[in-house]
XYZ file of C-alpha atoms in Angstrom:
306
model
C 41.023 -1.825 -19.341
C 40.731 1.921 -18.892
C 39.801 3.296 -15.469
C 36.121 3.814 -16.338
C 35.753 0.230 -17.586
C 37.523 -1.117 -14.515
C 35.057 0.674 -12.224
C 32.106 -0.903 -14.020
C 33.774 -4.332 -14.159
C 34.521 -4.400 -10.416
C 31.023 -3.175 -9.526
C 29.419 -5.899 -11.642
C 31.739 -8.510 -10.134
C 30.597 -7.448 -6.669
C 26.865 -7.675 -7.396
C 26.558 -10.045 -10.355
C 26.133 -13.332 -8.498
C 23.042 -12.003 -6.738
C 21.140 -11.492 -10.017
C 18.648 -14.088 -11.257
C 16.201 -14.676 -14.059
C 12.619 -15.104 -12.807
C 9.973 -17.173 -14.580
C 6.298 -16.639 -13.739
C 4.147 -19.743 -14.267
C 0.398 -20.229 -14.281
C -1.565 -22.972 -12.524
C -0.703 -25.384 -15.374
C 3.034 -24.699 -14.934
C 3.167 -22.779 -18.223
C 5.568 -19.832 -18.353
C 3.566 -16.615 -18.684
C 6.327 -14.051 -18.159
C 9.947 -13.468 -17.226
C 11.999 -10.783 -15.527
C 14.984 -10.215 -13.304
C 15.551 -10.160 -9.569
C 18.359 -10.230 -7.021
C 19.043 -11.827 -3.653
C 19.404 -9.430 -0.730
C 19.651 -11.878 2.184
C 21.631 -15.029 2.840
C 18.437 -17.001 3.588
C 17.062 -16.690 0.058
C 14.887 -13.577 -0.042
C 15.056 -11.587 -3.253
C 13.693 -8.378 -4.731
C 11.866 -8.112 -8.034
C 9.038 -6.049 -9.525
C 5.393 -6.588 -8.684
C 4.517 -6.597 -12.392
C 7.002 -9.456 -12.952
C 5.223 -11.802 -10.504
C 1.644 -10.465 -10.539
C -1.004 -13.193 -10.964
C 1.608 -15.944 -11.024
C 0.873 -19.300 -9.382
C 4.424 -20.665 -9.379
C 7.888 -19.158 -9.806
C 11.334 -20.350 -10.806
C 14.635 -18.533 -10.381
C 17.695 -19.206 -12.548
C 21.028 -18.416 -10.874
C 24.241 -17.122 -12.399
C 25.477 -20.685 -12.999
C 22.299 -21.774 -14.826
C 20.836 -23.781 -11.939
C 17.086 -23.421 -11.422
C 15.200 -23.401 -8.117
C 11.528 -22.910 -7.202
C 10.474 -19.783 -5.332
C 7.399 -18.669 -3.422
C 5.822 -15.230 -3.276
C 6.219 -13.569 0.130
C 4.205 -10.535 -0.936
C 3.899 -7.741 -3.478
C 3.094 -4.031 -3.434
C 1.814 -2.807 -6.819
C 1.953 0.840 -5.722
C 5.750 0.722 -5.527
C 6.151 -2.116 -8.079
C 8.077 -4.112 -5.452
C 7.701 -7.832 -4.738
C 9.581 -10.252 -2.483
C 10.230 -13.894 -3.390
C 11.754 -16.610 -1.191
C 13.856 -19.317 -2.838
C 15.500 -22.502 -1.592
C 18.636 -21.719 -3.662
C 21.940 -21.823 -1.806
C 24.852 -21.125 -4.202
C 24.519 -17.362 -4.501
C 25.992 -14.173 -3.103
C 23.440 -11.675 -1.730
C 23.809 -8.109 -2.934
C 25.011 -5.392 -0.603
C 22.340 -2.710 -0.185
C 23.426 0.921 -0.315
C 21.554 4.152 0.450
C 19.641 6.012 -2.235
C 19.523 9.160 -0.115
C 23.270 9.535 -0.744
C 22.825 9.603 -4.531
C 23.753 12.736 -6.442
C 22.578 13.864 -9.871
C 25.294 13.016 -12.387
C 26.574 10.034 -10.368
C 27.548 6.852 -12.221
C 25.034 4.000 -11.918
C 24.953 0.550 -13.497
C 21.909 -1.579 -14.327
C 22.179 -5.379 -14.276
C 19.467 -7.638 -15.583
C 18.784 -11.061 -16.995
C 16.605 -10.346 -20.052
C 15.440 -13.422 -21.955
C 17.771 -15.528 -19.806
C 20.971 -13.897 -21.041
C 23.442 -13.736 -18.183
C 24.333 -10.372 -16.695
C 23.268 -7.852 -19.285
C 24.936 -4.654 -18.111
C 24.318 -1.009 -19.030
C 25.781 2.112 -17.468
C 24.671 5.725 -17.203
C 24.205 8.541 -14.726
C 21.537 9.625 -12.271
C 19.399 12.135 -14.163
C 16.878 13.055 -11.443
C 15.830 12.000 -7.945
C 12.555 11.693 -6.058
C 10.396 11.386 -9.157
C 6.716 10.403 -8.974
C 5.376 9.026 -12.252
C 2.582 6.823 -13.523
C 3.367 3.358 -14.778
C 1.907 1.811 -17.922
C -0.993 0.520 -15.816
C -1.807 4.047 -14.632
C -0.602 3.385 -11.084
C 1.543 6.141 -9.537
C 4.986 5.037 -8.376
C 6.813 7.341 -5.967
C 10.429 7.880 -4.975
C 11.928 6.959 -8.344
C 15.529 7.373 -9.421
C 15.705 8.519 -13.050
C 18.695 7.353 -15.075
C 19.840 7.118 -18.671
C 21.214 3.600 -18.131
C 19.354 1.681 -20.835
C 16.710 -0.770 -19.629
C 14.254 -3.099 -21.305
C 11.342 -5.144 -19.921
C 13.633 -8.124 -19.278
C 15.717 -5.986 -16.917
C 12.690 -5.311 -14.698
C 13.440 -6.267 -11.100
C 17.209 -6.262 -11.473
C 19.518 -4.094 -9.353
C 20.717 -0.571 -10.076
C 24.156 -0.362 -8.454
C 26.732 2.323 -7.743
C 30.470 2.209 -8.448
C 31.035 0.116 -5.289
C 28.566 -2.547 -6.421
C 26.027 -1.573 -3.755
C 22.366 -1.590 -4.769
C 20.757 1.863 -4.890
C 17.573 0.935 -6.738
C 15.334 -1.787 -8.158
C 14.979 -1.341 -11.923
C 11.515 -1.047 -13.366
C 10.502 -1.085 -17.046
C 10.755 2.086 -19.065
C 7.849 4.498 -18.836
C 6.040 4.325 -22.148
C 6.769 7.270 -24.448
C 9.682 8.574 -22.351
C 12.524 7.944 -24.807
C 15.870 7.516 -23.087
C 14.343 7.904 -19.608
C 14.601 4.854 -17.382
C 13.670 4.435 -13.752
C 14.398 2.484 -10.597
C 12.574 2.329 -7.275
C 14.999 3.666 -4.689
C 16.478 1.016 -2.422
C 15.410 3.082 0.614
C 11.778 2.703 -0.461
C 12.346 -0.968 -1.297
C 13.735 -1.656 2.207
C 10.638 -0.199 3.845
C 8.320 -2.185 1.591
C 10.306 -5.392 2.160
C 9.985 -5.059 5.927
C 6.191 -4.754 5.638
C 5.857 -7.596 3.140
C 8.043 -9.980 5.129
C 6.144 -9.189 8.328
C 2.549 -8.894 7.096
C 2.499 -10.056 3.472
C 1.029 -6.715 2.440
C 1.611 -2.982 2.884
C -0.735 -0.592 4.685
C 0.185 3.044 4.222
C -1.144 6.536 4.330
C -1.102 8.498 1.107
C -1.423 12.137 0.128
C -2.054 11.999 -3.631
C 0.953 14.016 -4.780
C 3.308 13.711 -7.744
C 6.700 15.050 -6.680
C 10.113 15.994 -8.031
C 13.119 16.480 -5.758
C 14.767 19.880 -6.301
C 17.633 21.869 -4.785
C 16.659 25.036 -2.929
C 18.660 28.121 -3.875
C 20.660 29.622 -0.946
C 18.831 32.966 -1.149
C 15.436 31.300 -0.670
C 16.717 29.095 2.141
C 18.196 32.086 3.927
C 15.159 34.309 3.451
C 12.760 31.671 4.813
C 15.204 30.386 7.460
C 15.027 26.820 6.182
C 17.341 23.972 7.154
C 16.539 22.100 3.934
C 19.042 21.977 1.127
C 16.479 20.130 -1.010
C 12.689 19.936 -1.095
C 9.855 18.359 -3.115
C 8.302 20.252 -6.032
C 4.638 19.361 -6.615
C 4.116 18.379 -10.259
C 0.587 17.019 -9.838
C -2.280 16.592 -7.356
C -4.844 13.798 -7.680
C -8.477 14.880 -7.808
C -10.252 14.302 -4.503
C -7.018 13.294 -2.770
C -5.997 14.375 0.747
C -3.523 16.808 -0.830
C -6.240 18.312 -3.033
C -8.614 18.695 -0.089
C -5.833 20.366 1.912
C -5.381 22.999 -0.789
C -2.026 21.910 -2.192
C -1.627 22.811 -5.874
C 0.833 22.261 -8.720
C 3.952 24.365 -8.249
C 3.956 24.260 -4.446
C 7.169 23.066 -2.791
C 6.902 20.705 0.192
C 9.590 21.461 2.804
C 8.354 19.759 6.002
C 5.804 17.326 7.408
C 4.849 17.637 11.073
C 7.757 20.054 11.611
C 10.245 17.512 10.248
C 12.155 18.736 7.176
C 11.686 16.564 4.087
C 14.386 16.714 1.459
C 13.589 13.484 -0.403
C 10.482 11.519 -1.329
C 11.694 8.664 0.881
C 11.920 11.020 3.877
C 8.265 11.954 3.351
C 7.094 8.378 2.738
C 8.812 7.139 5.900
C 6.412 9.335 7.858
C 3.326 8.067 6.051
C 2.879 4.915 8.104
C -0.425 3.301 9.022
C -0.676 5.385 12.220
C -1.163 8.536 10.101
C -4.273 7.211 8.332
C -7.301 9.366 9.155
C -5.334 11.617 11.540
C -4.747 15.236 10.551
C -1.136 16.318 10.141
C 0.654 19.543 9.329
C 2.471 20.045 6.041
C 4.538 23.118 5.239
C 4.980 24.362 1.674
C 6.587 27.233 -0.177
C 4.111 29.135 -2.330
C 5.094 32.328 -4.140
C 8.254 32.551 -2.025
C 6.258 32.427 1.236
C 5.956 29.631 3.798
C 2.419 28.304 4.156
C 1.330 25.663 6.686
C -1.678 23.481 5.836
C -3.600 20.760 7.641
C -3.819 17.476 5.781
C -5.511 14.173 6.650
C -3.814 11.195 4.935
C -6.077 8.441 3.640
C -5.343 4.732 3.400
C -3.725 3.665 0.158
C -5.596 0.620 -1.066
C -3.562 -1.824 -3.159
C -5.225 -2.934 -6.398
């Protein structure tokens, strides 16, 4: 094989045995949907998408060797499209989790899924954008997305997005309707945070601001002129009506650079600060507007899962 093919082959070999097909069953044990998932711990916990398991009564997981095991739902978070299942399976190799904050635009990424039960469907592409906030087909906003041109289909939902080392950098989610050639994954940094909450409490309580964001690189001249430590920041592409961000006066085109005096260069860095302790308590958010730094007071509200 050529060098490029060898990279992909070795990455898939490293992560492939963690990938499973997931069947969602109703109360009558009838299959009502399928998707992909992957083990991330040696004791049987696995990641998938919330929309893959939503409203299911029972679940089965099919491993790389065709064996099938039951699984139970630990919890799901529709706002990030992340769910955690627990299976009694034992002959698998958990995936190694990487760090999405180390991703660079243009970097090689590989999507693995199990669509329609076919083993290890693999597609490759590059990171097209980072820190995206977009609305899913249900109208729910999903934050901290990695955009890639690695082809996905609904059967790939819940499978891993891996780097050249075979480490997971995202959880694939179905294509956004109407966005031809644009595919997305929830960053693994976001997924880790959600997993910790789901495994501890079975649900996620978080503060939210009501912003749609796009990670951008700050030009050196602007950084120097405003004496910023940030190399990147978050461009505001939308503000929800009546949201905490709207009430604080944030508008489209603003650039978020810090939250409570802590620089934020990625969506994950911002979301890590929006824990339950911030709900109902005013905070300070600093933005760039018309090449000037502006500090606003903002009071995060509780994000209610649907």
